[in-house]
PDB file of C-alpha atoms in Angstrom:
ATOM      1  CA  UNK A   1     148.228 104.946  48.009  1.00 74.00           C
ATOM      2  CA  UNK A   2     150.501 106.459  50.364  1.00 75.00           C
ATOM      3  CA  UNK A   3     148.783 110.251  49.567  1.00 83.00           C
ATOM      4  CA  UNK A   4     145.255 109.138  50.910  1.00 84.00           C
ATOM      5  CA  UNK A   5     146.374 107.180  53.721  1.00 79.00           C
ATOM      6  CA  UNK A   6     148.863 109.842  54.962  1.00 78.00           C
ATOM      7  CA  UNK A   7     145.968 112.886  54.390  1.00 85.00           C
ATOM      8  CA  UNK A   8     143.220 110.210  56.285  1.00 81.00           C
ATOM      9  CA  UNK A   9     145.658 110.167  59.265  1.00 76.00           C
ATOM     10  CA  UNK A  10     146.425 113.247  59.567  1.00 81.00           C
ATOM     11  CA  UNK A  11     142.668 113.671  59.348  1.00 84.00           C
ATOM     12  CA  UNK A  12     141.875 111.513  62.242  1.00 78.00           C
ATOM     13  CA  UNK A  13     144.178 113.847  64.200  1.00 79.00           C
ATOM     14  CA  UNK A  14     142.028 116.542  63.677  1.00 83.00           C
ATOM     15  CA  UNK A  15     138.980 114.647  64.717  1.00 83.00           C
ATOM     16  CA  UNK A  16     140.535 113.421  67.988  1.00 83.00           C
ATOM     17  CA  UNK A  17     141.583 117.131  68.636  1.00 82.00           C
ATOM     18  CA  UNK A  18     138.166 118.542  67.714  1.00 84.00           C
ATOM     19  CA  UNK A  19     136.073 116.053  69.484  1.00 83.00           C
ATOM     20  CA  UNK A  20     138.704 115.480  72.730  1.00 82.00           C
ATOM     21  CA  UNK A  21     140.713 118.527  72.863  1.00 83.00           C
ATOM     22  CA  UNK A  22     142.442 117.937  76.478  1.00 82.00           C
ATOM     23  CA  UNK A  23     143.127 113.841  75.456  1.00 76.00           C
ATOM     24  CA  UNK A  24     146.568 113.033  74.919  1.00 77.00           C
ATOM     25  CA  UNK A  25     148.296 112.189  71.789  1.00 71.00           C
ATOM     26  CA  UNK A  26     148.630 108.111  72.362  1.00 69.00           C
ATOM     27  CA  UNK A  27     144.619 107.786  73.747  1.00 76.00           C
ATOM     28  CA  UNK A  28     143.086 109.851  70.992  1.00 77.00           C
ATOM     29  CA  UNK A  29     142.466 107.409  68.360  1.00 77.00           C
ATOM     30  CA  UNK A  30     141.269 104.490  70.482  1.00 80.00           C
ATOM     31  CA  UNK A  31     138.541 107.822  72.099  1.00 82.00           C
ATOM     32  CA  UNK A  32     137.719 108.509  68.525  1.00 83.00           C
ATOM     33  CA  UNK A  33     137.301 105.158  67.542  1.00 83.00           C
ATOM     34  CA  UNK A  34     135.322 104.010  70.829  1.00 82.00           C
ATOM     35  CA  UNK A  35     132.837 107.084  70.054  1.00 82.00           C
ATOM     36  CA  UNK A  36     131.634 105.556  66.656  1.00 83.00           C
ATOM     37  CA  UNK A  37     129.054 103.411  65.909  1.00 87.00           C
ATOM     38  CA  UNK A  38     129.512 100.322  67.743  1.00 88.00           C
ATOM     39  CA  UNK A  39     129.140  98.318  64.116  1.00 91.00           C
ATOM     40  CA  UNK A  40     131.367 100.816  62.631  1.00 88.00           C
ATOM     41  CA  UNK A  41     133.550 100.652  65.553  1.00 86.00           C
ATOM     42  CA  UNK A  42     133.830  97.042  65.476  1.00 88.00           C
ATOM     43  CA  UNK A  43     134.969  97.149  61.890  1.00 89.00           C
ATOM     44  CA  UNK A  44     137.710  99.905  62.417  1.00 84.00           C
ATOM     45  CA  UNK A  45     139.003  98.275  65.245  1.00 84.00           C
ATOM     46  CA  UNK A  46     139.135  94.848  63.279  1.00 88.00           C
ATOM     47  CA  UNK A  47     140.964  96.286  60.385  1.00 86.00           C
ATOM     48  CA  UNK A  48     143.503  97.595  63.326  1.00 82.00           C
ATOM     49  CA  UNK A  49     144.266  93.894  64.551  1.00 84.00           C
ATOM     50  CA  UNK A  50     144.584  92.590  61.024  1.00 87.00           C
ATOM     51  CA  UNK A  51     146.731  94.785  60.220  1.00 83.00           C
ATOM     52  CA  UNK A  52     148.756  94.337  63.204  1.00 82.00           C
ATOM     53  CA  UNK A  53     148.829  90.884  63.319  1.00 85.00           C
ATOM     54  CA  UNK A  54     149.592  90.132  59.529  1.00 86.00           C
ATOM     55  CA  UNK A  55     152.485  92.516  59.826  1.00 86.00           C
ATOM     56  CA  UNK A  56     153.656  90.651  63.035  1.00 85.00           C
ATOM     57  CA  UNK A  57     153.480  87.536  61.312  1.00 88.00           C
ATOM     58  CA  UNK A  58     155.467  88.639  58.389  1.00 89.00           C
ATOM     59  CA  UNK A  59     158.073  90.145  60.555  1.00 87.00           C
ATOM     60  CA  UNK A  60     158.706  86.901  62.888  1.00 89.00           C
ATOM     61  CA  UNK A  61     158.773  84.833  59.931  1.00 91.00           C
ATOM     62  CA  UNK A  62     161.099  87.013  57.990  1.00 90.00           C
ATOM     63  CA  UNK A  63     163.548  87.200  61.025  1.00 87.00           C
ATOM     64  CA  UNK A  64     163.730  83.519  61.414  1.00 90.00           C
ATOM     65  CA  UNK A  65     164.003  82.735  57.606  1.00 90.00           C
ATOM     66  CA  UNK A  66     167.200  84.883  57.550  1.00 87.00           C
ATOM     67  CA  UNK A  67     168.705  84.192  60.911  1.00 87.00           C
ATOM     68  CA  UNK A  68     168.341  80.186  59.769  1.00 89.00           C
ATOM     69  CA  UNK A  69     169.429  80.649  55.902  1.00 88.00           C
ATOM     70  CA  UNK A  70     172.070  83.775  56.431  1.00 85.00           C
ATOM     71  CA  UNK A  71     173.635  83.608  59.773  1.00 85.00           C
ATOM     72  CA  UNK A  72     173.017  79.825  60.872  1.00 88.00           C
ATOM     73  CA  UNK A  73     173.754  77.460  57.754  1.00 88.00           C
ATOM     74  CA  UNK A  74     176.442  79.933  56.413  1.00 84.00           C
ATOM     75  CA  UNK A  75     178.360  80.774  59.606  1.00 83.00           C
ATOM     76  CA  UNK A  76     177.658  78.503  62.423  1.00 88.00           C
ATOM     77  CA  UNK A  77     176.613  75.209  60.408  1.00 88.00           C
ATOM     78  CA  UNK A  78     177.461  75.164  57.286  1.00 88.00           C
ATOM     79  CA  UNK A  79     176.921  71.466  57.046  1.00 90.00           C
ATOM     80  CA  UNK A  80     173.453  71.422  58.581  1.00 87.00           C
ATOM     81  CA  UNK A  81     170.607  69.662  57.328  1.00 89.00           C
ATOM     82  CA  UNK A  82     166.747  70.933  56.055  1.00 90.00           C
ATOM     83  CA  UNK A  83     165.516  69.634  59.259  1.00 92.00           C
ATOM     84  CA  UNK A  84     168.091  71.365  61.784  1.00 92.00           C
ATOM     85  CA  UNK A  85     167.437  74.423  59.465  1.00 91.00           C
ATOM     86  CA  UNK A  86     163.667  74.290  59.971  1.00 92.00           C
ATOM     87  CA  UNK A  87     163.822  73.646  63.453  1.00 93.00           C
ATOM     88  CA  UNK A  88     166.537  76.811  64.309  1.00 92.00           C
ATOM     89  CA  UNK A  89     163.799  79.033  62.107  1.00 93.00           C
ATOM     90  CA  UNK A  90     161.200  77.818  64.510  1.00 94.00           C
ATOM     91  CA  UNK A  91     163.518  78.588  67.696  1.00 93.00           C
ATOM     92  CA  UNK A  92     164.258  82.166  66.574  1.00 91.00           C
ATOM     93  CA  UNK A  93     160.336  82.759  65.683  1.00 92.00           C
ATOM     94  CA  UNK A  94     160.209  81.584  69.472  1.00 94.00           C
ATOM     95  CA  UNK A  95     162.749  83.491  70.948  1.00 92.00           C
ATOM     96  CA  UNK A  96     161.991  86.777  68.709  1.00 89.00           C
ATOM     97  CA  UNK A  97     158.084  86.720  69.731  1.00 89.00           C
ATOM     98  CA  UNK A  98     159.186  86.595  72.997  1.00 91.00           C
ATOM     99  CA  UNK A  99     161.359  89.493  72.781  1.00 85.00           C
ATOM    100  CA  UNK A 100     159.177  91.377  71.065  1.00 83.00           C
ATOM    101  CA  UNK A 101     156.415  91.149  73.500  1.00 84.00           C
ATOM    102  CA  UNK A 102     158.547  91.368  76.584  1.00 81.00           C
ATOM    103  CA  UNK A 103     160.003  94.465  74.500  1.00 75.00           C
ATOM    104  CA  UNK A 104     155.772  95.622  73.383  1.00 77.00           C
ATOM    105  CA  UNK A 105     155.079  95.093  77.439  1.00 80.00           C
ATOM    106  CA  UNK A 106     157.934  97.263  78.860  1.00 74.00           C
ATOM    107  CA  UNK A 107     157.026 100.210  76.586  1.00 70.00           C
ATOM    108  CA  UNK A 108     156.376 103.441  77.779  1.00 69.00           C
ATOM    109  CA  UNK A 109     156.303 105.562  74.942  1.00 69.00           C
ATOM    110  CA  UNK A 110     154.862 105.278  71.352  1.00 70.00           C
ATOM    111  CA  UNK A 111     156.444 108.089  69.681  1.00 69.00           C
ATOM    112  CA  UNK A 112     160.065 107.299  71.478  1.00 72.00           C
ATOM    113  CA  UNK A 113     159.366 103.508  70.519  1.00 75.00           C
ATOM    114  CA  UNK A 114     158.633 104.281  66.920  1.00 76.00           C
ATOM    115  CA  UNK A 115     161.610 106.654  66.833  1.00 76.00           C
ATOM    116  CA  UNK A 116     164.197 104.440  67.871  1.00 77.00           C
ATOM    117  CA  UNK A 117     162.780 101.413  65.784  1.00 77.00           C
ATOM    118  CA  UNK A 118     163.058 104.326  62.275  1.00 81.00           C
ATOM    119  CA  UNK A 119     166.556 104.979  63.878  1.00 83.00           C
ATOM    120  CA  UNK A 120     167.398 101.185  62.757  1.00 81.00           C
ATOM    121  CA  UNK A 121     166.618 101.867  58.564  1.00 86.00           C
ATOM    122  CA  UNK A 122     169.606 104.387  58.873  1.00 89.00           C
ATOM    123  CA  UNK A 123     172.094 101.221  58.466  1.00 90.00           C
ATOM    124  CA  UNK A 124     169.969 100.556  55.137  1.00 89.00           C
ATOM    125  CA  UNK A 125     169.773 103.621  53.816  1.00 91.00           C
ATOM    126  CA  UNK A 126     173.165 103.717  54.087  1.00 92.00           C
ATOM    127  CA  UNK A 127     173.615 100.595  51.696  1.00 91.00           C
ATOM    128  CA  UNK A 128     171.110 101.479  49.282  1.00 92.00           C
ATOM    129  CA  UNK A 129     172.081 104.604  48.586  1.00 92.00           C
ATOM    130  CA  UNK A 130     175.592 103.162  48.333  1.00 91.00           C
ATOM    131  CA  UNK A 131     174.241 100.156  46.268  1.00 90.00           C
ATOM    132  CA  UNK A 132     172.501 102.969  43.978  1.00 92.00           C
ATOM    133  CA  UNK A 133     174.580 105.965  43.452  1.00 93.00           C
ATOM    134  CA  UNK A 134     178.314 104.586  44.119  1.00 89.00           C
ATOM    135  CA  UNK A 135     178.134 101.089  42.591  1.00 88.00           C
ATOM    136  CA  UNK A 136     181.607 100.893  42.470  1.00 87.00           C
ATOM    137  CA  UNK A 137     182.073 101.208  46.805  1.00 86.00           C
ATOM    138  CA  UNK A 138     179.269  98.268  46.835  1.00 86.00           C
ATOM    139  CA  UNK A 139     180.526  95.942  49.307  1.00 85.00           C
ATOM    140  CA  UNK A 140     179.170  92.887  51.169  1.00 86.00           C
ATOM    141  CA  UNK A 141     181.320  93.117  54.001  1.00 87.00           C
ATOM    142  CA  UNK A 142     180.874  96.568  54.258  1.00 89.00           C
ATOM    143  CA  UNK A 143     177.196  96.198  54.294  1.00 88.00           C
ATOM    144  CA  UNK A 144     177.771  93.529  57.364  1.00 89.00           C
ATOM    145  CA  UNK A 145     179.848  95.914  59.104  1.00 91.00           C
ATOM    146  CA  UNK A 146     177.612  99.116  58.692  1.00 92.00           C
ATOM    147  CA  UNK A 147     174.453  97.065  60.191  1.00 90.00           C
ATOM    148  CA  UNK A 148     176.266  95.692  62.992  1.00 91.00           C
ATOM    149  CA  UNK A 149     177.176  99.467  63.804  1.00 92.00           C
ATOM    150  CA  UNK A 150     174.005 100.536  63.776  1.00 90.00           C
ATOM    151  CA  UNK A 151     172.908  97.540  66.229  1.00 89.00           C
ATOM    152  CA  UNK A 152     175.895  98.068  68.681  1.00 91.00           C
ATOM    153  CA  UNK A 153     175.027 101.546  68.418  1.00 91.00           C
ATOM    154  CA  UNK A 154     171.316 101.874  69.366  1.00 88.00           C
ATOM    155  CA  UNK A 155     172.006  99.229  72.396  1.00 87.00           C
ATOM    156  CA  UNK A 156     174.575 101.750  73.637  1.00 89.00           C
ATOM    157  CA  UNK A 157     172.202 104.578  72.964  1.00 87.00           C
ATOM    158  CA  UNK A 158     169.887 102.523  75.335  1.00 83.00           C
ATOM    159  CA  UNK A 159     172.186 101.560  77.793  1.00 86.00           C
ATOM    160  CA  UNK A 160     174.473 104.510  78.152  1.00 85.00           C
ATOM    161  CA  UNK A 161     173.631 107.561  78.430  1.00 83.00           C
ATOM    162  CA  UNK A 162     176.824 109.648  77.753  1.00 83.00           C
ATOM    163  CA  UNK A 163     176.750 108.320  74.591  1.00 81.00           C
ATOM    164  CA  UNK A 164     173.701 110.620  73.831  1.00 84.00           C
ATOM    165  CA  UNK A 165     175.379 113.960  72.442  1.00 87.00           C
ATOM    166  CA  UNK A 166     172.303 114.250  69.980  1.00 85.00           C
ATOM    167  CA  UNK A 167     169.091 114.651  70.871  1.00 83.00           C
ATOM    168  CA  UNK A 168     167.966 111.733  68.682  1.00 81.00           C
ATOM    169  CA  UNK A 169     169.428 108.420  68.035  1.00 85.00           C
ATOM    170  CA  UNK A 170     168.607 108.685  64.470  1.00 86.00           C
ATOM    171  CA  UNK A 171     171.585 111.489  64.031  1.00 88.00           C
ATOM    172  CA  UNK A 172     174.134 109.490  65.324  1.00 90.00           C
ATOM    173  CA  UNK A 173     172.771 106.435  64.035  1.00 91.00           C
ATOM    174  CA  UNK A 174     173.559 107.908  60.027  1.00 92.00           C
ATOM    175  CA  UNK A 175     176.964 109.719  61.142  1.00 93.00           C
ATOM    176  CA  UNK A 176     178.067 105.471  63.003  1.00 93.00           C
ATOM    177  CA  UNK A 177     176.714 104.155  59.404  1.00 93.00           C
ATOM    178  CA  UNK A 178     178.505 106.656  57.149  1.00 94.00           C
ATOM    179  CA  UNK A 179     181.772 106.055  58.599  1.00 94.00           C
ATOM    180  CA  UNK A 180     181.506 102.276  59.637  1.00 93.00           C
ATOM    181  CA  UNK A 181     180.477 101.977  55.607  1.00 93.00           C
ATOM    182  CA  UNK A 182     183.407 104.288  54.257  1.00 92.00           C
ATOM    183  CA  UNK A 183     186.244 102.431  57.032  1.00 93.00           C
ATOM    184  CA  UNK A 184     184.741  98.953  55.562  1.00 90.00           C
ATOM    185  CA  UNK A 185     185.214  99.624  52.193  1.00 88.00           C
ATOM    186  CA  UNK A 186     188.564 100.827  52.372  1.00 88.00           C
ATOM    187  CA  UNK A 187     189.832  97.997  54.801  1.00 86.00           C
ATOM    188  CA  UNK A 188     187.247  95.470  52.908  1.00 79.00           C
ATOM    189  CA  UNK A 189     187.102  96.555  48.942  1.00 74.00           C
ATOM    190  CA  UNK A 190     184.456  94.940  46.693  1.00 66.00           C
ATOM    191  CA  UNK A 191     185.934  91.680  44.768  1.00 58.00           C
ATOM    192  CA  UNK A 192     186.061  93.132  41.416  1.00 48.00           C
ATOM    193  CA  UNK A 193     185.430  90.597  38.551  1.00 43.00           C
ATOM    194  CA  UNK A 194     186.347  90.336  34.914  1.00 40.00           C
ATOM    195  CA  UNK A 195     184.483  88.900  32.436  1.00 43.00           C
ATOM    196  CA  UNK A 196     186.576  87.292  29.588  1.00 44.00           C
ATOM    197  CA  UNK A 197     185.020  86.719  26.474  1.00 47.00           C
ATOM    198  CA  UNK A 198     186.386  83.363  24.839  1.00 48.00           C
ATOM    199  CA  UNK A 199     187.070  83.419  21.019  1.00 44.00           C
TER     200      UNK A 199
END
């Protein structure tokens, strides 16, 4: 599916650029879209908010679920019950909507906003390609380690600027997560087991 949507995109491009050719990048879909039908435009615009919202809803949930499960009952509270569980999930769906509107709000560019949120999957990449290729340098810790770089990283890219000596975040973001994976897994090596087979 990704062929069709990527080629009706790019095709939508075209349209806004035909039909508004002096519009800017960010205002030429919602033109395009406003010029339809209004039925038709109704519909598009629809499809736009469900797919924004179910995504939304997905993400919050997700980021609670493992901030409660992963960080919270294994490292802070270890001994803590279903319902203290359930209600730090609901606390971090809170706080992260919050965020993440405050953070939607303050926005000034798309394109830069997109960027810097791709220049986050550089962590995983790192660890699936690890995970995949060199089983044997599979760590947890170093996994841990790598996407806490990347974090630290990208708030430092935001907050200080001498620490951009690459025009993107995204380049330094996979040179910080190649080396914060290779130091971890030579500090932190993967617990190798043995299976012994009884008699």
């Amino acid at each position: 599916l990704m062929l069709p949507v990527g080629v009706l995109a790019a095709f939508l491009g075209l349209v806004a650029k035909a039909m508004y050719p002096d519009a800017q990048a960010a205002l030429a879909l919602p033109q395009v879209i406003v010029g339809l039908q209004p039925v038709l435009a109704g519909v598009t615009l629809a499809a736009l908010w469900a797919a924004d919202v179910s995504t939304a809803c997905n993400l919050l949930l997700s980021a609670g679920t493992l901030f409660s499960s992963d960080i919270y009952k294994r490292f802070i509270n270890p001994q803590c019950d279903q319902a203290r569980q359930l209600l730090m999930t609901r606390a971090c769906i809170i706080i992260s909507g919050i965020l993440t509107l405050g953070l939607a709000m303050s926005v000034s560019s798309i394109l830069g906003t997109i960027m810097i949120g791709l220049s986050l999957t550089a962590a995983f990449s790192v660890i699936v390609i690890v995970a995949l290729f060199f089983p044997q340098y599979a760590s947890k810790a170093a996994g841990f380690w790598t996407l806490l770089a990347g974090l630290v990283l990208l708030v430092l890219w935001q907050l200080t600027p001498a620490v951009r000596i690459f025009p993107n975040v995204i380049y330094m973001e996979w040179l910080v997560c190649i080396a914060a994976y290779a130091i971890a897994a030579i500090v932190c090596p993967a617990k190798k087991t043995v299976a012994v087979e009884g008699n």
